GROMACS .gro file of C-alpha atoms in nm:
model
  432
    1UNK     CA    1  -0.541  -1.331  -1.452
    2UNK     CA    2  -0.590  -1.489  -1.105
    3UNK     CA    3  -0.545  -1.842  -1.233
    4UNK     CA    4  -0.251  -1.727  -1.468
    5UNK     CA    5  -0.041  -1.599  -1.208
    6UNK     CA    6  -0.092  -1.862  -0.983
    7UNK     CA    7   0.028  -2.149  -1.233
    8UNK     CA    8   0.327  -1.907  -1.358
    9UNK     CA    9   0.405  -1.897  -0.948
   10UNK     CA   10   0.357  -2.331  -0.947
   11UNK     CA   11   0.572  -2.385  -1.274
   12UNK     CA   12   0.840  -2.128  -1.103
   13UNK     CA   13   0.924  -2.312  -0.801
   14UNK     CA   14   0.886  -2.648  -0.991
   15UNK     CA   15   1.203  -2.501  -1.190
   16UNK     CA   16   1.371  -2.379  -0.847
   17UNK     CA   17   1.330  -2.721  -0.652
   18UNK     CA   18   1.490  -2.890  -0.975
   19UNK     CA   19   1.761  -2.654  -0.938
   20UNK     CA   20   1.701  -2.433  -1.232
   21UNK     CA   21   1.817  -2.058  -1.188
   22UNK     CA   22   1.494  -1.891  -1.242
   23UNK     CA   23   1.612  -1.509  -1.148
   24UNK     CA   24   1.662  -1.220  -1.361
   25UNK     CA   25   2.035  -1.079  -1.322
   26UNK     CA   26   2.297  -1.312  -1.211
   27UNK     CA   27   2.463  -1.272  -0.893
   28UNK     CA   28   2.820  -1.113  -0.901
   29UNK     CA   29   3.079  -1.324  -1.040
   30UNK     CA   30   2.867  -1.545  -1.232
   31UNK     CA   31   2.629  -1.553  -1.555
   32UNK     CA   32   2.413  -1.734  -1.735
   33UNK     CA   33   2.539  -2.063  -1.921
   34UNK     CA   34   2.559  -2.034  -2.293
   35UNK     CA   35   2.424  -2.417  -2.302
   36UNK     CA   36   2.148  -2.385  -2.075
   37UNK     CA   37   2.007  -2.050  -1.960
   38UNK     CA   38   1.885  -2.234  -1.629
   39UNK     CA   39   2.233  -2.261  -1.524
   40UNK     CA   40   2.507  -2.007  -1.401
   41UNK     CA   41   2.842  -2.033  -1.504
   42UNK     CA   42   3.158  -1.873  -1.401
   43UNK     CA   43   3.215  -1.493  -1.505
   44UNK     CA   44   3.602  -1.506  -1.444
   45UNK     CA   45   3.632  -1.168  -1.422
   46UNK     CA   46   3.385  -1.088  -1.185
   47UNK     CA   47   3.492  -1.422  -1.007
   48UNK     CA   48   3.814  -1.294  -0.907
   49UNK     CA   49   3.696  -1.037  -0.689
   50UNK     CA   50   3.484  -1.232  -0.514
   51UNK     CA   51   3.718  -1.479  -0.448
   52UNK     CA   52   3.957  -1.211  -0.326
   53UNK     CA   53   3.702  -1.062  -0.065
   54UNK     CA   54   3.645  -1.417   0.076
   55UNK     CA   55   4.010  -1.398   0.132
   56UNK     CA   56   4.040  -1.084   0.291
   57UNK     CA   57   3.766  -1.148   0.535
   58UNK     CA   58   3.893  -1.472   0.624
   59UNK     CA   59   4.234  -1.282   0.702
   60UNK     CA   60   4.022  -1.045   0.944
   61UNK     CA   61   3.925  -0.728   0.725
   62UNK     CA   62   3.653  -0.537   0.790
   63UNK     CA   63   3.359  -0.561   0.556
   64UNK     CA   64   3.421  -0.178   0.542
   65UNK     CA   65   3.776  -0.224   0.484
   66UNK     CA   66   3.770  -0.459   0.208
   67UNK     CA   67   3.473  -0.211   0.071
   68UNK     CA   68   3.712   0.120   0.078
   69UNK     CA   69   4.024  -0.156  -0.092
   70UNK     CA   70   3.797  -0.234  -0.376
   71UNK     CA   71   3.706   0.137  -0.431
   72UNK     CA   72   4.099   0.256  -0.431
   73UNK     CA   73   4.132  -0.025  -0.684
   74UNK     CA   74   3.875   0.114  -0.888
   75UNK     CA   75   3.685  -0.208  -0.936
   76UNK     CA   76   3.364  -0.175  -1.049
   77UNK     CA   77   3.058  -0.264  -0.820
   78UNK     CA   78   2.825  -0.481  -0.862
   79UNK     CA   79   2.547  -0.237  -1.036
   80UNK     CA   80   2.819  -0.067  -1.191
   81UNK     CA   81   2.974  -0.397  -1.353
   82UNK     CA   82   2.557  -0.478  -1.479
   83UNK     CA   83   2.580  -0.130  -1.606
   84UNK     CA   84   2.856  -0.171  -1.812
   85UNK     CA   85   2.794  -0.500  -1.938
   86UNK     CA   86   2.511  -0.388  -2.120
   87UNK     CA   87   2.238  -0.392  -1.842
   88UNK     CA   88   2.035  -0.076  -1.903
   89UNK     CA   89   1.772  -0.163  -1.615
   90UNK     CA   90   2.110  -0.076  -1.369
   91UNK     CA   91   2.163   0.255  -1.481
   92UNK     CA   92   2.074   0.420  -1.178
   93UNK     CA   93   2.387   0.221  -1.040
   94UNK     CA   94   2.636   0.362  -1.292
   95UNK     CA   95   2.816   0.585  -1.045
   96UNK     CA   96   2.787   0.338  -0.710
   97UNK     CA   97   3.085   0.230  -0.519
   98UNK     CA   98   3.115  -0.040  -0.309
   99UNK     CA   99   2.973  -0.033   0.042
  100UNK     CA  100   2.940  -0.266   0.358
  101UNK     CA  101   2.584  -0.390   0.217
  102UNK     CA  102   2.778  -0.477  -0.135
  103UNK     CA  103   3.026  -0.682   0.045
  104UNK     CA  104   2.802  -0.903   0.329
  105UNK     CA  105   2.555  -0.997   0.107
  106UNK     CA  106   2.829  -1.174  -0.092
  107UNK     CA  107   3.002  -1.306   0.169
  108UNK     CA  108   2.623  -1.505   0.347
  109UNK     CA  109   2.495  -1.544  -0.005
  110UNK     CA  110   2.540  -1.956  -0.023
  111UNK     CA  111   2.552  -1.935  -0.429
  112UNK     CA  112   2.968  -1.909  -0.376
  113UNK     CA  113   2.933  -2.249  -0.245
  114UNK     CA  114   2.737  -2.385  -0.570
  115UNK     CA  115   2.423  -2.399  -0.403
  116UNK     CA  116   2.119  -2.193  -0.536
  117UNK     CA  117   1.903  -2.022  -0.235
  118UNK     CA  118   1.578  -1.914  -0.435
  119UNK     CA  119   1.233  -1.802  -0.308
  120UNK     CA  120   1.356  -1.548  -0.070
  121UNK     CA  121   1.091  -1.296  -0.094
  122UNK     CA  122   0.734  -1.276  -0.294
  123UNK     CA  123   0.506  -1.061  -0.440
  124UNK     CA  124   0.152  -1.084  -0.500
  125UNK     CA  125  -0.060  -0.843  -0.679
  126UNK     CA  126  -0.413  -1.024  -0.556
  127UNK     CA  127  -0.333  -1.054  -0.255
  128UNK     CA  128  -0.031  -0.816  -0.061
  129UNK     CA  129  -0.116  -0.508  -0.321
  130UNK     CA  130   0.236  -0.569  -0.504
  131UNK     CA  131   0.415  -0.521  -0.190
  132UNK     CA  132   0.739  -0.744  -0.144
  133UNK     CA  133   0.726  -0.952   0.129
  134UNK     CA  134   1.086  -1.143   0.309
  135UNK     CA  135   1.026  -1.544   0.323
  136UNK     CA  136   1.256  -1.680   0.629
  137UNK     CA  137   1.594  -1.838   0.524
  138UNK     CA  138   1.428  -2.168   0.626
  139UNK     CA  139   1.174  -2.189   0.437
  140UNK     CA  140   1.406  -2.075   0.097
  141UNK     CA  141   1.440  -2.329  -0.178
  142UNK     CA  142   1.779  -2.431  -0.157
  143UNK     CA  143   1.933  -2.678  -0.440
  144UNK     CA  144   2.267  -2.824  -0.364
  145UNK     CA  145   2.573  -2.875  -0.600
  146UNK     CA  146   2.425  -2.639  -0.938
  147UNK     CA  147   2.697  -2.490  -1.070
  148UNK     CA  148   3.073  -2.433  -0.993
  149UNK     CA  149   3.168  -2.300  -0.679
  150UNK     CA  150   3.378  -2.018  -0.562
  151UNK     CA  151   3.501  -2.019  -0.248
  152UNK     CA  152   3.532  -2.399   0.028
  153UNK     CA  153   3.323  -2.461   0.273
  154UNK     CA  154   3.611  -2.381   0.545
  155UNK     CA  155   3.567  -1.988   0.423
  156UNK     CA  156   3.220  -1.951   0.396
  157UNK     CA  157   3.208  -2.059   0.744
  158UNK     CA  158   3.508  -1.882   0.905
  159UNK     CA  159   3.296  -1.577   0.710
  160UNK     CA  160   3.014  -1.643   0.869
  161UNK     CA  161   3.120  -1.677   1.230
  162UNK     CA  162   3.294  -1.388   1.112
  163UNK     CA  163   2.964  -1.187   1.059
  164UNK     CA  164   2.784  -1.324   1.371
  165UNK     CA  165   2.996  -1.224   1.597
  166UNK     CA  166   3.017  -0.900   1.460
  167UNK     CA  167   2.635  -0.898   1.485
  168UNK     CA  168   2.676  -0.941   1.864
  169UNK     CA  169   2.899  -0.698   1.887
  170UNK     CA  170   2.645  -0.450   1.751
  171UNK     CA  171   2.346  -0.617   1.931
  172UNK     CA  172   2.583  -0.519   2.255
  173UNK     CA  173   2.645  -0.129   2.186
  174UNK     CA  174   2.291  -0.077   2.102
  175UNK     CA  175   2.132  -0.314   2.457
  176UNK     CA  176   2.423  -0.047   2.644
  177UNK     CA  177   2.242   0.198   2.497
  178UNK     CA  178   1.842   0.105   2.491
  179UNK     CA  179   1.748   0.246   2.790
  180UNK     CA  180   1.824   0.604   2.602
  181UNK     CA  181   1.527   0.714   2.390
  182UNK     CA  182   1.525   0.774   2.013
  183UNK     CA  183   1.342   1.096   1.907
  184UNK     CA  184   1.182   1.129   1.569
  185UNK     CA  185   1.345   1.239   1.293
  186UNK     CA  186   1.224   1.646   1.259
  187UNK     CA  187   1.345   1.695   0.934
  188UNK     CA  188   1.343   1.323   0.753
  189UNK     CA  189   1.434   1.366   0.380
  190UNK     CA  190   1.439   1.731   0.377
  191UNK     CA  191   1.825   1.778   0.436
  192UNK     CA  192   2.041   1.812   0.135
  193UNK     CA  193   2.445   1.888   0.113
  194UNK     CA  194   2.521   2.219  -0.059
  195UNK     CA  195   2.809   2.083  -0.214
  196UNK     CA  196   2.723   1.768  -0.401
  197UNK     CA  197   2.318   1.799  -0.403
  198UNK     CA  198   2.252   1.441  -0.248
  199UNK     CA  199   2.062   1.366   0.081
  200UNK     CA  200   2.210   1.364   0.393
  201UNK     CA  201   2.222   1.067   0.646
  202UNK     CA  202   2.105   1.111   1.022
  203UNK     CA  203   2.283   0.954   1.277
  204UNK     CA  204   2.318   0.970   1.653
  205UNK     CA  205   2.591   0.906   1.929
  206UNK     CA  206   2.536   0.848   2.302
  207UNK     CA  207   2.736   1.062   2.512
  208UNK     CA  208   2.682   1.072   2.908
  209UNK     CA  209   2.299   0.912   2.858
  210UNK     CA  210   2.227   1.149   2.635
  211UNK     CA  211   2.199   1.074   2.260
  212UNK     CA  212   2.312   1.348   2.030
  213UNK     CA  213   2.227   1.353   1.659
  214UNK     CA  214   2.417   1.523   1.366
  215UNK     CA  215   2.368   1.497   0.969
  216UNK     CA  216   2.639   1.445   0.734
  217UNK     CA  217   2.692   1.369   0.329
  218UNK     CA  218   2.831   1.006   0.273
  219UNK     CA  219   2.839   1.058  -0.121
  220UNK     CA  220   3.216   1.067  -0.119
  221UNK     CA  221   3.199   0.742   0.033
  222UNK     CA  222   2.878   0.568  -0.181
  223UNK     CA  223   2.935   0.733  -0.553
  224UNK     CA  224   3.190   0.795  -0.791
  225UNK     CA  225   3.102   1.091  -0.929
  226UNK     CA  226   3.155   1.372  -0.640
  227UNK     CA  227   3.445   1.492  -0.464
  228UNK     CA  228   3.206   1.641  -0.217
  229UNK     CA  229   3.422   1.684   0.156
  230UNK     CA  230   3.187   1.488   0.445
  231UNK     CA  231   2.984   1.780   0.512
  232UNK     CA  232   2.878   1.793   0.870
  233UNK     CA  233   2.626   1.946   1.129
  234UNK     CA  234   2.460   1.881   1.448
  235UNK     CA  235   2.068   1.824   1.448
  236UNK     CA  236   2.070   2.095   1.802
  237UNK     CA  237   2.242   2.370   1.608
  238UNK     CA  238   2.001   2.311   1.266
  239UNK     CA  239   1.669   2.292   1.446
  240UNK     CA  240   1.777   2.631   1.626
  241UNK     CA  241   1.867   2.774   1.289
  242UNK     CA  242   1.568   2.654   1.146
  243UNK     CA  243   1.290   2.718   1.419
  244UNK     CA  244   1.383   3.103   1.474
  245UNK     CA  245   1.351   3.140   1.078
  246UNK     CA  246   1.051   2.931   1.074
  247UNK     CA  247   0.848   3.153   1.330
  248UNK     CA  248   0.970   3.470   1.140
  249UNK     CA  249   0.843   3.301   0.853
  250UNK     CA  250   0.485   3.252   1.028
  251UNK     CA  251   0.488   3.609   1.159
  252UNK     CA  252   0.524   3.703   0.832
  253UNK     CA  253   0.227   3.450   0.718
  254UNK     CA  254   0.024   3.589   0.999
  255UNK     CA  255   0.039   3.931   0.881
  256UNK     CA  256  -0.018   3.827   0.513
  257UNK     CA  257  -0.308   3.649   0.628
  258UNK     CA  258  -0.466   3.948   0.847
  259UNK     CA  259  -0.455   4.190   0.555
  260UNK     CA  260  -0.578   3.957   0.362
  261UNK     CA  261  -0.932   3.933   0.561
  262UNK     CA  262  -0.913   4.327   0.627
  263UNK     CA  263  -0.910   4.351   0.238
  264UNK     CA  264  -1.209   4.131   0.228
  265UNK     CA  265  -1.415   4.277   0.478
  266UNK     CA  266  -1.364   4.635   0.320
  267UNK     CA  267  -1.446   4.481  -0.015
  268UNK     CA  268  -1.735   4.328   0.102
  269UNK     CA  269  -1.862   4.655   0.328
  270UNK     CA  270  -1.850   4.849  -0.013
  271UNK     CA  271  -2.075   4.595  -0.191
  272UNK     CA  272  -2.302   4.635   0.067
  273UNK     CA  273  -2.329   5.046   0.101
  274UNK     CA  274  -2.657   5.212  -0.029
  275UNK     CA  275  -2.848   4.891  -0.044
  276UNK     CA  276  -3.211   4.897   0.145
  277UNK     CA  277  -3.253   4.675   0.455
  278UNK     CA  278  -3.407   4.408   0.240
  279UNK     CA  279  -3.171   4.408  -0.062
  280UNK     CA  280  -2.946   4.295   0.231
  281UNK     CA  281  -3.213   4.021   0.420
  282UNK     CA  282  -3.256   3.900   0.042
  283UNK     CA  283  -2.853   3.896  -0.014
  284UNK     CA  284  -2.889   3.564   0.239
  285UNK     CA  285  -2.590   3.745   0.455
  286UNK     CA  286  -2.369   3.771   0.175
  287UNK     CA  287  -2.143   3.991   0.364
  288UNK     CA  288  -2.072   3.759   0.605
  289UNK     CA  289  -1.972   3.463   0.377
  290UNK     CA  290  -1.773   3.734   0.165
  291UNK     CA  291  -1.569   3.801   0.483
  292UNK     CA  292  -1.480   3.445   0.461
  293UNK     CA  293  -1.145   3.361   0.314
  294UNK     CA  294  -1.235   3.130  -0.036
  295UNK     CA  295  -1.593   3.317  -0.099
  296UNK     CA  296  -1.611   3.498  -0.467
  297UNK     CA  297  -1.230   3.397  -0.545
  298UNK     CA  298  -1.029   3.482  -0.866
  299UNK     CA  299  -1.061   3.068  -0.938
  300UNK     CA  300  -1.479   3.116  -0.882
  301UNK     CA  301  -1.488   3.396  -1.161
  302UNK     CA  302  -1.232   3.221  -1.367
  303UNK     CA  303  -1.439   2.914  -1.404
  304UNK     CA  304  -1.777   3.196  -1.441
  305UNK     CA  305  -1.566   3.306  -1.768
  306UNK     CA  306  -1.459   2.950  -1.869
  307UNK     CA  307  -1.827   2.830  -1.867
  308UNK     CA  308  -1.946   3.174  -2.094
  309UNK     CA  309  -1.632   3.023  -2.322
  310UNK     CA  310  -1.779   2.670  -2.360
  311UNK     CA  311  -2.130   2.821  -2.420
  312UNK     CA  312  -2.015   3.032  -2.730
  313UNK     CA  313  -1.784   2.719  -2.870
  314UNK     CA  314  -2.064   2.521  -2.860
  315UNK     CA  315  -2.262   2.838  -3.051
  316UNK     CA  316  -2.021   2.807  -3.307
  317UNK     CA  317  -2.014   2.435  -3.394
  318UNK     CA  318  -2.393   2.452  -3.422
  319UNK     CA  319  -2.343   2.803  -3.662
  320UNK     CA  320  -2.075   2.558  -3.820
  321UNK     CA  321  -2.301   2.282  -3.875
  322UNK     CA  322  -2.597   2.514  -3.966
  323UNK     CA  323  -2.381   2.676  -4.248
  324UNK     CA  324  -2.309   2.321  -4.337
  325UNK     CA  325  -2.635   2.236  -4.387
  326UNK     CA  326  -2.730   2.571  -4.557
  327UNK     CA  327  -2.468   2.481  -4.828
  328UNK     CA  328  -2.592   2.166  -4.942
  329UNK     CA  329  -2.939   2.273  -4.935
  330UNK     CA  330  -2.807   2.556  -5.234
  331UNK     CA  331  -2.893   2.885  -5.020
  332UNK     CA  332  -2.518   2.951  -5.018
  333UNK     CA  333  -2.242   2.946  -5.274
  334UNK     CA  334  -1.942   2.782  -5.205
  335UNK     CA  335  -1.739   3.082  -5.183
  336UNK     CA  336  -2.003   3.249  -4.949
  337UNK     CA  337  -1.957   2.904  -4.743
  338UNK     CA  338  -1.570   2.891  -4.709
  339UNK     CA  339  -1.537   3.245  -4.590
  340UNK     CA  340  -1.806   3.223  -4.350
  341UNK     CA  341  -1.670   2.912  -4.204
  342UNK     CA  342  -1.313   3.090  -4.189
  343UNK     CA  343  -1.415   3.348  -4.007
  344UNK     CA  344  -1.580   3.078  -3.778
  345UNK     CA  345  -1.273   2.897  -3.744
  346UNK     CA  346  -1.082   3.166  -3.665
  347UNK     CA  347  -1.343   3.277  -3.373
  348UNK     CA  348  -1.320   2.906  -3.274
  349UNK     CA  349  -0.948   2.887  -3.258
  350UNK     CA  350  -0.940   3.243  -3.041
  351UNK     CA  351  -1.213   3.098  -2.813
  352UNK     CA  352  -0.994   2.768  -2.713
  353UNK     CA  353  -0.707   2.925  -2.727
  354UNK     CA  354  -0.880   3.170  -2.447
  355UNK     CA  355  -1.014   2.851  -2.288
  356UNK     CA  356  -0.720   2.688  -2.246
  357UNK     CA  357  -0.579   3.003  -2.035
  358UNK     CA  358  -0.831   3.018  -1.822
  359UNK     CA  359  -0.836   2.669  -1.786
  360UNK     CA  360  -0.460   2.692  -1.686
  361UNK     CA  361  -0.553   3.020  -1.418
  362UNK     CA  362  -0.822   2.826  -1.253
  363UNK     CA  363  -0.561   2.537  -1.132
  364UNK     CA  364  -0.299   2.820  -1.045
  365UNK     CA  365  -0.571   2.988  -0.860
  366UNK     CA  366  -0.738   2.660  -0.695
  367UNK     CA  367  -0.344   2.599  -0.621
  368UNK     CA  368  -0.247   2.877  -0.428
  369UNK     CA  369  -0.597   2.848  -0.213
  370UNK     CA  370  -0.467   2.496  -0.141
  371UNK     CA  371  -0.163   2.660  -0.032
  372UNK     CA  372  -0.307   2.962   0.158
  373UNK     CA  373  -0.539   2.693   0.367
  374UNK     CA  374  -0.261   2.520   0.439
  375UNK     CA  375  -0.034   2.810   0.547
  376UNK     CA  376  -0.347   2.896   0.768
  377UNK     CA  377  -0.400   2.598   0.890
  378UNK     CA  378   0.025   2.599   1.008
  379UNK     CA  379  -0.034   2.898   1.131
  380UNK     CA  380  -0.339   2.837   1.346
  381UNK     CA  381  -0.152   2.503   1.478
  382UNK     CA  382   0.173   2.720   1.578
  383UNK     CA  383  -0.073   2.945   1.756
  384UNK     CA  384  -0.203   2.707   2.007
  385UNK     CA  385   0.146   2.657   2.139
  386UNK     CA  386   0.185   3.062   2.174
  387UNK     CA  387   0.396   3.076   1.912
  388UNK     CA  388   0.680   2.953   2.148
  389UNK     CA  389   0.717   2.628   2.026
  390UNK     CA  390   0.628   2.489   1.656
  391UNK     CA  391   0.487   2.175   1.647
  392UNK     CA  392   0.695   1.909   1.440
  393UNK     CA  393   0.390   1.854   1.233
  394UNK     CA  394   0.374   2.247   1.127
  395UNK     CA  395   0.759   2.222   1.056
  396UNK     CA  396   0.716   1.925   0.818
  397UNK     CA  397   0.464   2.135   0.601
  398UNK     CA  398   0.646   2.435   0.629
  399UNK     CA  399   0.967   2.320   0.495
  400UNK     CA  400   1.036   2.206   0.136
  401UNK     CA  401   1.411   2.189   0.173
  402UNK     CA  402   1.727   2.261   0.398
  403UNK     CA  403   2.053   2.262   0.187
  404UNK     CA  404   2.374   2.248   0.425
  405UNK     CA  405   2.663   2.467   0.237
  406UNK     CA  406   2.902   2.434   0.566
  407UNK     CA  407   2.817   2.413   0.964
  408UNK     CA  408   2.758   2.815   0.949
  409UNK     CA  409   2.588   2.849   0.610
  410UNK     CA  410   2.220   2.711   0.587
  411UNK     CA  411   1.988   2.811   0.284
  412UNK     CA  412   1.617   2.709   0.380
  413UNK     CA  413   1.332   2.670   0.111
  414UNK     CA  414   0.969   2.731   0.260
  415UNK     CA  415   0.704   2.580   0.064
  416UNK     CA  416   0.451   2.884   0.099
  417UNK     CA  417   0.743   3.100   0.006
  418UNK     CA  418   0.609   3.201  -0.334
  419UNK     CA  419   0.260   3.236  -0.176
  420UNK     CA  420   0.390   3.473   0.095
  421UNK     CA  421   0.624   3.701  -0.181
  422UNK     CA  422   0.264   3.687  -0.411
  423UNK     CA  423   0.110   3.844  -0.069
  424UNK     CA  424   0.352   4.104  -0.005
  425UNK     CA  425   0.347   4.274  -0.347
  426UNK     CA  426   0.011   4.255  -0.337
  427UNK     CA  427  -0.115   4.358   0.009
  428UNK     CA  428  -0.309   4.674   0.050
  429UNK     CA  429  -0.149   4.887   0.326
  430UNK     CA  430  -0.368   4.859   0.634
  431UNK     CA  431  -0.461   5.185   0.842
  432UNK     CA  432  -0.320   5.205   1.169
   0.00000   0.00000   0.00000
């Protein structure tokens, strides 16, 4: 497989120094040749539009401008056009707009000038894992003069003079601004807006040396399908939201958690009453590991029952073959031998049906100790801080979800939620 890949690799950038197009979906505004399927040919329609944005950025538009102009048009972009051309493999594109990404990689992309730029990036199962890795521009395969052009060299330049100097414009505002520290993102891919259910960005703005951040929903901007309003809130007034509810939260866990060792200990100090001092020496200090949270679980006596389940399915398909056996030796009659093996069956069916259940309570049981050690172990880490302070660590477990309806209304999912309502109903009520 080795030597297979490398020779496909060899033969493929034979075909890109002769010039052949050896990619998978053409760029925008062209397609492949109907006479050669190495070549790309003019898609007029497509063509047109980029041939206008050229235009517009040689007249001075913004790449966001000329993005928001070819959204009020309603043109298509360029996964959406793939989309509805009959590409299946963009459907994940069928409601994008266009955006300032859309636009710049047309307008550097040297393809408009009838060049092909190929081997920009590789991927290599034996030897990177599968991860893509960026080639620098010059060492791309570049063939000059392939197909028909789009745009002069005069506007592919003016464009990108265009782009470098805004480049240096952003290098500037961010060198004003180095000597002000970044903090980590807290809450990174947990924040959602209430009213169109897609992630929100995080950005930040430097005010008086200090930089602020806020989250807000640019779907209205990206997609087609929402009318969702730019929801907006400031990362200071969230993480106050969200660490006061987070240390109720771990209160709450905390008490859980006691009752839940009181209950063992008590269970534990029964199971020891009335027994002689060495029934207890030769219980190994079984109270003592029974006092520890995990010891004697539901999951342990699940998988106790689900092993006393296998033993009599495996009683039954030796009965089965036995009664097989007994029939075509003659000691049975084939009536006697069909009911018999019914009633078999039907024991058989009952046991795996059983089997299956208890299969399916051991995982929810072996799940929700996963989750109770890892509530413990959040709760043990937001201890050492004296409860003050919650590390960011302890937040990023605690958290599933944050869902932004407005810049009053928050609704916060906890991932040991479930785990902590389970507790509740359940809890014995501790003397005082």
């Amino acid at each position: 497989a080795k030597d297979i890949s490398r020779k496909v690799v060899q033969a493929r950038r034979i075909m890109q120094k002769n010039g052949e197009y050896t990619g998978g979906p053409c760029p925008y505004g062209y397609r492949k040749s109907q006479e050669d399927k190495r070549k790309l040919a003019v898609d007029s329609e497509a063509a047109d539009v980029g041939k206008k944005i050229y235009e517009w950025r040689v007249q001075g538009k913004s790449n966001g401008w000329i993005a928001n102009a070819l959204n009020e048009l309603a043109v298509p972009s360029p996964g959406l056009y793939q989309f509805l051309h009959g590409n299946r493999a963009y459907r994940r594109s069928c409601h994008a707009k266009w955006n300032i990404a859309h636009i710049s990689g047309i307008l550097k992309n040297p393809v408009y000038l009838g060049h092909l730029a190929q081997g920009k990036s590789k991927r290599s199962y034996f030897q990177e894992n599968g991860t893509k890795k960026r080639i620098r521009q010059e060492d791309w395969i570049v063939s000059e003069n392939t197909h028909e052009p789009l745009v002069t060299q005069k506007q592919f330049d003016a464009a990108a003079a265009m782009a470098e100097e805004s480049m240096k414009k952003y290098q500037r505002q961010q060198n004003a601004n180095e000597a002000v520290p970044h903090m980590e993102n807290p809450l990174r891919g947990k924040v959602f807006c209430g009213q169109c259910g897609h992630r929100m960005s995080r950005r930040s703005k430097v005010r008086n040396g200090k930089r602020n951040y806020y989250y807000f929903c640019d779907s209205r901007r990206t997609r087609n399908d929402t009318e969702c309003t730019r929801t907006t809130i400031q990362e200071t007034s969230l993480m106050g939201v969200v660490s006061d509810v987070a240390q109720r939260q771990l209160q709450i866990a905390g008490i859980i958690l006691e009752q839940g060792r009181l209950s063992v200990e008590r269970e534990s100090d029964t199971r020891c009453k009335g027994k002689s001092f060495s029934e207890k020496k030769a219980d190994g200090g079984s109270r003592e590991r029974a006092a520890e949270p995990g010891n004697e679980t539901e999951a342990q006596r699940a998988e106790a029952y689900e092993k006393e389940l296998a033993n009599e399915l495996l009683s039954i398909r030796e009965k089965r073959q036995q009664l097989y056996e007994d029939w075509k030796e003659g000691m049975l009659t084939a009536a006697d031998y069909e009911y018999k093996k019914e009633k078999l069956t039907e024991k058989q069916l009952q046991y795996e049906k059983e089997q299956a259940e208890q299969r399916k309570r051991i995982e929810q049981s072996k799940a929700e100790q996963e989750k109770r050690a890892a509530l413990e172990d959040c709760y043990e880490k937001a201890m050492k801080t004296g409860g003050k302070e919650i590390p960011l660590t302890v937040l990023d477990v605690l958290i599933e979800k944050i869902v932004v309806l407005s810049a009053e209304r928050i609704d916060i999912t906890f991932a040991f939620s479930d785990l902590i309502a389970k507790r509740c109903a359940d809890a014995p009520t501790v003397p005082m």
